[in-house]
Every structure is written in structure tokens, then in C-alpha cells.
mmCIF file of C-alpha atoms and ligand atoms in Angstrom:
data_model
loop_
_atom_site.group_PDB
_atom_site.id
_atom_site.type_symbol
_atom_site.label_atom_id
_atom_site.label_comp_id
_atom_site.label_asym_id
_atom_site.label_seq_id
_atom_site.Cartn_x
_atom_site.Cartn_y
_atom_site.Cartn_z
ATOM 1 C CA UNK A 2 19.644 -16.352 -14.253
ATOM 2 C CA UNK A 3 21.299 -16.499 -10.288
ATOM 3 C CA UNK A 4 18.964 -16.887 -7.383
ATOM 4 C CA UNK A 5 18.304 -16.459 -3.982
ATOM 5 C CA UNK A 6 17.212 -17.405 -0.916
ATOM 6 C CA UNK A 7 14.974 -15.337 1.654
ATOM 7 C CA UNK A 8 11.297 -15.786 4.154
ATOM 8 C CA UNK A 9 7.656 -14.869 3.861
ATOM 9 C CA UNK A 10 5.957 -15.218 6.651
ATOM 10 C CA UNK A 11 8.435 -18.222 7.987
ATOM 11 C CA UNK A 12 8.777 -20.036 4.663
ATOM 12 C CA UNK A 13 11.983 -20.363 2.953
ATOM 13 C CA UNK A 14 11.117 -19.648 -0.509
ATOM 14 C CA UNK A 15 14.101 -19.464 -3.921
ATOM 15 C CA UNK A 16 13.921 -16.711 -6.477
ATOM 16 C CA UNK A 17 15.579 -15.507 -9.892
ATOM 17 C CA UNK A 18 17.227 -12.771 -7.955
ATOM 18 C CA UNK A 19 15.692 -10.004 -10.228
ATOM 19 C CA UNK A 20 12.145 -10.687 -9.160
ATOM 20 C CA UNK A 21 9.525 -8.840 -7.229
ATOM 21 C CA UNK A 22 8.429 -9.795 -4.008
ATOM 22 C CA UNK A 23 5.687 -9.257 -4.981
ATOM 23 C CA UNK A 24 5.367 -12.324 -7.698
ATOM 24 C CA UNK A 25 7.480 -14.657 -5.331
ATOM 25 C CA UNK A 26 4.821 -14.116 -2.725
ATOM 26 C CA UNK A 27 1.974 -14.915 -5.134
ATOM 27 C CA UNK A 28 3.923 -17.660 -6.850
ATOM 28 C CA UNK A 29 4.625 -19.423 -3.643
ATOM 29 C CA UNK A 30 0.928 -19.709 -2.115
ATOM 30 C CA UNK A 31 1.255 -16.345 0.001
ATOM 31 C CA UNK A 32 -1.668 -13.782 -0.757
ATOM 32 C CA UNK A 33 -0.836 -9.733 -0.862
ATOM 33 C CA UNK A 34 -2.725 -7.799 -2.058
ATOM 34 C CA UNK A 35 -2.795 -5.791 -5.082
ATOM 35 C CA UNK A 36 -4.952 -4.112 -7.687
ATOM 36 C CA UNK A 37 -2.479 -2.864 -10.112
ATOM 37 C CA UNK A 38 0.755 -4.739 -10.690
ATOM 38 C CA UNK A 39 1.041 -7.137 -13.358
ATOM 39 C CA UNK A 40 3.773 -9.566 -14.160
ATOM 40 C CA UNK A 41 5.012 -8.081 -17.322
ATOM 41 C CA UNK A 42 5.607 -4.918 -16.535
ATOM 42 C CA UNK A 43 8.393 -4.002 -15.547
ATOM 43 C CA UNK A 44 7.974 -0.922 -14.527
ATOM 44 C CA UNK A 45 5.201 -1.347 -11.528
ATOM 45 C CA UNK A 46 3.059 2.045 -11.418
ATOM 46 C CA UNK A 47 2.738 0.856 -7.383
ATOM 47 C CA UNK A 48 -1.097 3.228 -7.035
ATOM 48 C CA UNK A 49 -3.158 1.081 -5.513
ATOM 49 C CA UNK A 50 -1.416 1.712 -2.727
ATOM 50 C CA UNK A 51 -2.142 -1.747 -0.953
ATOM 51 C CA UNK A 52 0.771 -4.387 -0.810
ATOM 52 C CA UNK A 53 2.493 -3.267 2.081
ATOM 53 C CA UNK A 54 4.585 -5.389 3.484
ATOM 54 C CA UNK A 55 7.507 -5.482 6.874
ATOM 55 C CA UNK A 56 11.062 -6.071 5.940
ATOM 56 C CA UNK A 57 13.157 -6.886 8.528
ATOM 57 C CA UNK A 58 16.648 -3.988 8.863
ATOM 58 C CA UNK A 59 12.916 -1.426 7.278
ATOM 59 C CA UNK A 60 12.446 1.159 8.775
ATOM 60 C CA UNK A 61 8.716 1.756 6.776
ATOM 61 C CA UNK A 62 6.926 -0.891 4.742
ATOM 62 C CA UNK A 63 7.658 -0.816 1.520
ATOM 63 C CA UNK A 64 4.625 -1.713 -1.173
ATOM 64 C CA UNK A 65 6.004 -5.220 -2.478
ATOM 65 C CA UNK A 66 5.805 -4.767 -6.527
ATOM 66 C CA UNK A 67 8.479 -2.348 -6.974
ATOM 67 C CA UNK A 68 10.804 -4.044 -3.586
ATOM 68 C CA UNK A 69 13.240 -6.322 -5.630
ATOM 69 C CA UNK A 70 13.796 -9.831 -3.579
ATOM 70 C CA UNK A 71 17.173 -10.017 -2.178
ATOM 71 C CA UNK A 72 19.665 -13.032 -0.746
ATOM 72 C CA UNK A 73 18.632 -13.367 3.435
ATOM 73 C CA UNK A 74 15.739 -11.402 2.931
ATOM 74 C CA UNK A 75 13.478 -11.891 5.632
ATOM 75 C CA UNK A 76 9.733 -10.367 5.252
ATOM 76 C CA UNK A 77 6.656 -10.648 7.038
ATOM 77 C CA UNK A 78 3.187 -9.403 5.424
ATOM 78 C CA UNK A 79 1.295 -9.857 8.905
ATOM 79 C CA UNK A 80 2.981 -7.359 10.150
ATOM 80 C CA UNK A 81 0.439 -4.226 12.010
ATOM 81 C CA UNK A 82 2.279 -1.637 10.089
ATOM 82 C CA UNK A 83 1.621 -2.708 7.242
ATOM 83 C CA UNK A 84 -0.966 -4.304 7.469
ATOM 84 C CA UNK A 85 -2.768 -0.957 8.327
ATOM 85 C CA UNK A 86 -1.974 0.906 5.698
ATOM 86 C CA UNK A 87 -3.608 -1.959 4.202
ATOM 87 C CA UNK A 88 -6.796 -1.084 5.595
ATOM 88 C CA UNK A 89 -6.857 2.329 4.789
ATOM 89 C CA UNK A 90 -5.545 2.165 2.006
ATOM 90 C CA UNK A 91 -8.193 -0.049 0.645
ATOM 91 C CA UNK A 92 -11.247 1.749 3.200
ATOM 92 C CA UNK A 93 -9.953 5.197 0.933
ATOM 93 C CA UNK A 94 -10.985 3.408 -2.626
ATOM 94 C CA UNK A 95 -13.859 1.391 -1.753
ATOM 95 C CA UNK A 96 -15.613 5.807 0.180
ATOM 96 C CA UNK A 97 -15.359 6.016 -3.980
ATOM 97 C CA UNK A 98 -17.326 2.187 -5.164
ATOM 98 C CA UNK A 99 -20.648 1.324 -6.513
ATOM 99 C CA UNK A 100 -20.396 -1.326 -4.646
ATOM 100 C CA UNK A 101 -23.628 -4.006 -5.516
ATOM 101 C CA UNK A 102 -22.136 -7.681 -6.045
ATOM 102 C CA UNK A 103 -25.226 -9.451 -5.910
ATOM 103 C CA UNK A 104 -25.927 -7.699 -9.851
ATOM 104 C CA UNK A 105 -22.144 -7.643 -10.761
ATOM 105 C CA UNK A 106 -20.906 -9.846 -13.533
ATOM 106 C CA UNK A 107 -17.180 -9.696 -11.692
ATOM 107 C CA UNK A 108 -19.142 -11.077 -8.499
ATOM 108 C CA UNK A 109 -17.246 -14.047 -6.791
ATOM 109 C CA UNK A 110 -14.485 -13.310 -9.264
ATOM 110 C CA UNK A 111 -13.134 -9.634 -8.385
ATOM 111 C CA UNK A 112 -10.507 -9.316 -6.679
ATOM 112 C CA UNK A 113 -11.917 -6.640 -4.485
ATOM 113 C CA UNK A 114 -14.142 -9.107 -2.465
ATOM 114 C CA UNK A 115 -10.686 -11.456 -2.298
ATOM 115 C CA UNK A 116 -8.964 -8.580 -0.848
ATOM 116 C CA UNK A 117 -11.968 -7.102 1.752
ATOM 117 C CA UNK A 118 -11.084 -10.814 3.286
ATOM 118 C CA UNK A 119 -8.063 -11.356 3.559
ATOM 119 C CA UNK A 120 -8.098 -8.059 5.575
ATOM 120 C CA UNK A 121 -11.109 -8.736 6.938
ATOM 121 C CA UNK A 122 -12.938 -5.812 6.138
ATOM 122 C CA UNK A 123 -16.012 -4.951 5.408
ATOM 123 C CA UNK A 124 -16.858 -3.825 1.330
ATOM 124 C CA UNK A 125 -19.285 -1.916 2.496
ATOM 125 C CA UNK A 126 -17.144 0.597 4.607
ATOM 126 C CA UNK A 127 -17.920 2.830 6.788
ATOM 127 C CA UNK A 128 -14.449 4.481 7.850
ATOM 128 C CA UNK A 129 -14.627 6.951 5.550
ATOM 129 C CA UNK A 130 -17.912 8.957 3.927
ATOM 130 C CA UNK A 131 -18.983 7.622 0.806
ATOM 131 C CA UNK A 132 -18.451 10.231 -2.181
ATOM 132 C CA UNK A 133 -19.852 8.562 -5.686
ATOM 133 C CA UNK A 134 -19.425 9.558 -9.038
ATOM 134 C CA UNK A 135 -21.905 8.353 -10.860
ATOM 135 C CA UNK A 136 -21.179 8.310 -13.623
ATOM 136 C CA UNK A 137 -22.458 6.948 -16.913
ATOM 137 C CA UNK A 138 -22.037 3.431 -18.111
ATOM 138 C CA UNK A 139 -20.624 2.662 -21.233
ATOM 139 C CA UNK A 140 -22.060 -0.361 -23.009
ATOM 140 C CA UNK A 141 -21.124 1.014 -27.129
ATOM 141 C CA UNK A 142 -19.035 -1.609 -27.882
ATOM 142 C CA UNK A 143 -19.960 -4.778 -29.130
ATOM 143 C CA UNK A 144 -18.045 -7.153 -26.311
ATOM 144 C CA UNK A 145 -17.794 -5.969 -23.550
ATOM 145 C CA UNK A 146 -19.551 -2.965 -20.896
ATOM 146 C CA UNK A 147 -17.101 -0.146 -18.936
ATOM 147 C CA UNK A 148 -18.607 0.480 -15.668
ATOM 148 C CA UNK A 149 -16.618 3.728 -14.738
ATOM 149 C CA UNK A 150 -18.140 3.392 -11.309
ATOM 150 C CA UNK A 151 -16.584 -0.388 -9.851
ATOM 151 C CA UNK A 152 -13.019 2.523 -11.307
ATOM 152 C CA UNK A 153 -10.308 1.478 -9.066
ATOM 153 C CA UNK A 154 -7.869 3.207 -10.782
ATOM 154 C CA UNK A 155 -5.148 0.812 -10.613
ATOM 155 C CA UNK A 156 -4.604 1.831 -14.521
ATOM 156 C CA UNK A 157 -4.411 -2.016 -15.360
ATOM 157 C CA UNK A 158 -6.202 -1.351 -19.045
ATOM 158 C CA UNK A 159 -4.089 1.477 -19.925
ATOM 159 C CA UNK A 160 -0.891 0.028 -19.098
ATOM 160 C CA UNK A 161 -1.644 -3.969 -21.016
ATOM 161 C CA UNK A 162 -4.097 -0.944 -24.843
ATOM 162 C CA UNK A 163 -1.443 0.941 -24.471
ATOM 163 C CA UNK A 164 2.081 -1.087 -24.007
ATOM 164 C CA UNK A 165 0.968 -4.235 -24.141
ATOM 165 C CA UNK A 166 -1.060 -4.603 -27.211
ATOM 166 C CA UNK A 167 0.144 -0.928 -28.416
ATOM 167 C CA UNK A 168 -3.212 -0.095 -29.477
ATOM 168 C CA UNK A 169 -3.445 3.586 -26.565
ATOM 169 C CA UNK A 170 -7.601 3.160 -27.363
ATOM 170 C CA UNK A 171 -7.261 3.906 -23.281
ATOM 171 C CA UNK A 172 -5.546 6.970 -21.252
ATOM 172 C CA UNK A 173 -6.752 8.978 -17.771
ATOM 173 C CA UNK A 174 -7.947 12.432 -17.715
ATOM 174 C CA UNK A 175 -8.781 14.783 -15.186
ATOM 175 C CA UNK A 176 -6.901 14.921 -11.733
ATOM 176 C CA UNK A 177 -7.720 13.721 -7.640
ATOM 177 C CA UNK A 178 -11.525 12.926 -7.557
ATOM 178 C CA UNK A 179 -12.614 13.345 -10.460
ATOM 179 C CA UNK A 180 -9.771 10.808 -12.522
ATOM 180 C CA UNK A 181 -11.535 8.928 -14.981
ATOM 181 C CA UNK A 182 -9.791 5.762 -17.462
ATOM 182 C CA UNK A 183 -11.426 6.869 -20.770
ATOM 183 C CA UNK A 184 -10.549 7.130 -24.451
ATOM 184 C CA UNK A 185 -10.254 10.631 -26.852
ATOM 185 C CA UNK A 186 -11.826 13.553 -25.446
ATOM 186 C CA UNK A 187 -14.138 10.565 -24.215
ATOM 187 C CA UNK A 188 -15.726 9.321 -27.237
ATOM 188 C CA UNK A 189 -17.486 5.525 -26.415
ATOM 189 C CA UNK A 190 -15.992 2.525 -27.136
ATOM 190 C CA UNK A 191 -17.995 1.297 -29.991
ATOM 191 C CA UNK A 192 -16.710 4.357 -31.887
ATOM 192 C CA UNK A 193 -13.329 4.572 -30.884
ATOM 193 C CA UNK A 194 -10.441 2.763 -32.186
ATOM 194 C CA UNK A 195 -11.277 0.103 -29.895
ATOM 195 C CA UNK A 196 -10.755 -3.755 -31.452
ATOM 196 C CA UNK A 197 -12.206 -5.285 -28.883
ATOM 197 C CA UNK A 198 -9.241 -8.180 -28.342
ATOM 198 C CA UNK A 199 -11.032 -7.804 -24.509
ATOM 199 C CA UNK A 200 -7.661 -7.634 -23.194
ATOM 200 C CA UNK A 201 -8.745 -4.985 -21.124
ATOM 201 C CA UNK A 202 -11.936 -6.984 -19.746
ATOM 202 C CA UNK A 203 -9.321 -9.192 -18.900
ATOM 203 C CA UNK A 204 -6.615 -8.312 -16.750
ATOM 204 C CA UNK A 205 -9.383 -5.035 -14.753
ATOM 205 C CA UNK A 206 -9.285 -6.147 -11.174
ATOM 206 C CA UNK A 207 -13.095 -5.871 -10.652
ATOM 207 C CA UNK A 208 -16.189 -5.087 -12.374
ATOM 208 C CA UNK A 209 -15.756 -1.954 -14.004
ATOM 209 C CA UNK A 210 -14.978 -3.841 -16.839
ATOM 210 C CA UNK A 211 -16.901 -7.070 -18.400
ATOM 211 C CA UNK A 212 -17.229 -9.132 -21.002
ATOM 212 C CA UNK A 213 -21.280 -9.077 -22.155
ATOM 213 C CA UNK A 214 -21.509 -12.810 -23.291
ATOM 214 C CA UNK A 215 -19.772 -15.496 -20.102
ATOM 215 C CA UNK A 216 -19.838 -12.450 -17.564
ATOM 216 C CA UNK A 217 -16.872 -13.531 -15.236
ATOM 217 C CA UNK A 218 -17.010 -16.332 -15.917
ATOM 218 C CA UNK A 219 -14.863 -15.791 -19.158
ATOM 219 C CA UNK A 220 -12.700 -13.200 -17.053
ATOM 220 C CA UNK A 221 -12.092 -15.600 -13.942
ATOM 221 C CA UNK A 222 -11.011 -18.319 -16.424
ATOM 222 C CA UNK A 223 -8.158 -16.980 -19.160
ATOM 223 C CA UNK A 224 -7.155 -14.938 -15.063
ATOM 224 C CA UNK A 225 -6.522 -18.258 -13.417
ATOM 225 C CA UNK A 226 -4.677 -19.182 -17.243
ATOM 226 C CA UNK A 227 -2.712 -16.309 -17.155
ATOM 227 C CA UNK A 228 -1.338 -16.615 -13.873
HETATM 228 S S1 FES B 2 0.587 -3.931 -6.306
HETATM 229 FE FE1 FES B 2 2.004 -3.003 -4.782
HETATM 230 S S2 FES B 2 1.100 -0.996 -5.537
HETATM 231 FE FE2 FES B 2 -0.720 -1.940 -6.580
#
């Protein structure tokens, strides 16, 4: 495959011409906040709206997960407007999430902590009024626990279950503030067609899906191996 040369935050980089900017940046040690993208999903859903970057010649910031690299591209991940959009999106997201890191199985392996640190914003934001949903936690699976109150609706678990594994137990239901990841007819995971493979847990960027055994450690180790 042909390669292209580009610059990200002043760093000169060579990458395959079909690659998405997000993966090129991450592979070269440049962090861009992201929640919904997966490397093997060739059609990014661009749902989380956190991966904004500025590209020279473009009037508006673009999402790095959908932007394909090109020859001579000059990118800034630290532009004022891109950071403003990412911070706003993140704080809005956090305003409807339950935050209790000290008692969360994903503490210190949670992508939300990493993003908050990177954007220099608090997980417990006061910018927007807090609106919590207080949904029941599903611990019916023998392998993992699903807490919808910590779900960011990134859709990674849904995509992996349906597209990568061809199982399709998980899906989205309802709209707007009530939108939720659930099973068909909302049946408990332990009573669904779930095969307990745990792939959804591995791709979950937060503490919404966690293993009952080896909580946190197992998930983080596998995620690092995959990256
Ligand atoms: S990672 Fe780009 S919009 Fe979510």
C-alpha cells in the first residue's frame, strides 16, 4: 500500500494512505480522546464526538476517527476550537453518568479518567446540570456485570457482538436521554443468547461492562495486547 507523509503536532509521520488519522496519531504516541472507534470497524460511527482535531486548510475541526490521512496533511490535536468541542462533548457526557471511581472495577483503566486528564476537566463536572437515570444493574451473566448507569453509548459492545462475532445479543433501544444498550426485549443477559465470551467487556471503555473475576486487570491487559 502507498504511504503518505503528514505532520501531527509538529511531528513528521509516514502512514499508509488509507489509514484513519486517529489510529495514525495513537500509533505514533499522540493521544486523541476517543470512545467509540474500533480499529476493525471500517465505517466509524463517530458517535462520541471527542476526537476533534484541526487540519490545516479546513475551516472546522474534524473527527480524527473518520478523517483519512493524506499527503502533506498538517494536523493539530491541540487547537483551541478542537479542544473546546471535545471538552464540551465530554462534560455533557459526564453530566448523565454516575461517577464513583473509588468503587468502580475499572478504576485506573477507565478511558474517561484518561480523557478527563488529557482535556484538563473534572469527571464530576458542574458545567451542566446532572441528570442521572438510575437504571438497574444486570449481574445475571456468570461472567460479567452490566451497569447501564456507566454506559457512554459508544456502541463498541453492540458492534463487536453483532459485526465481529455475528451474535447480535446487544443492541440500542429507545431514543434521546432514554437511549440504552440492552438485549432483545430487555431480557437479563443471563437469560439471553449471550455466549459469555467477554468480548464486549474488553472493548467497553468505561466501567459499564466489567468481568466478575479479575476485575479491571484482565480487561486492561487484554486491551493493551490488542493495541
Ligand atoms: S472516536 Fe471519533 S467520534 Fe468517537
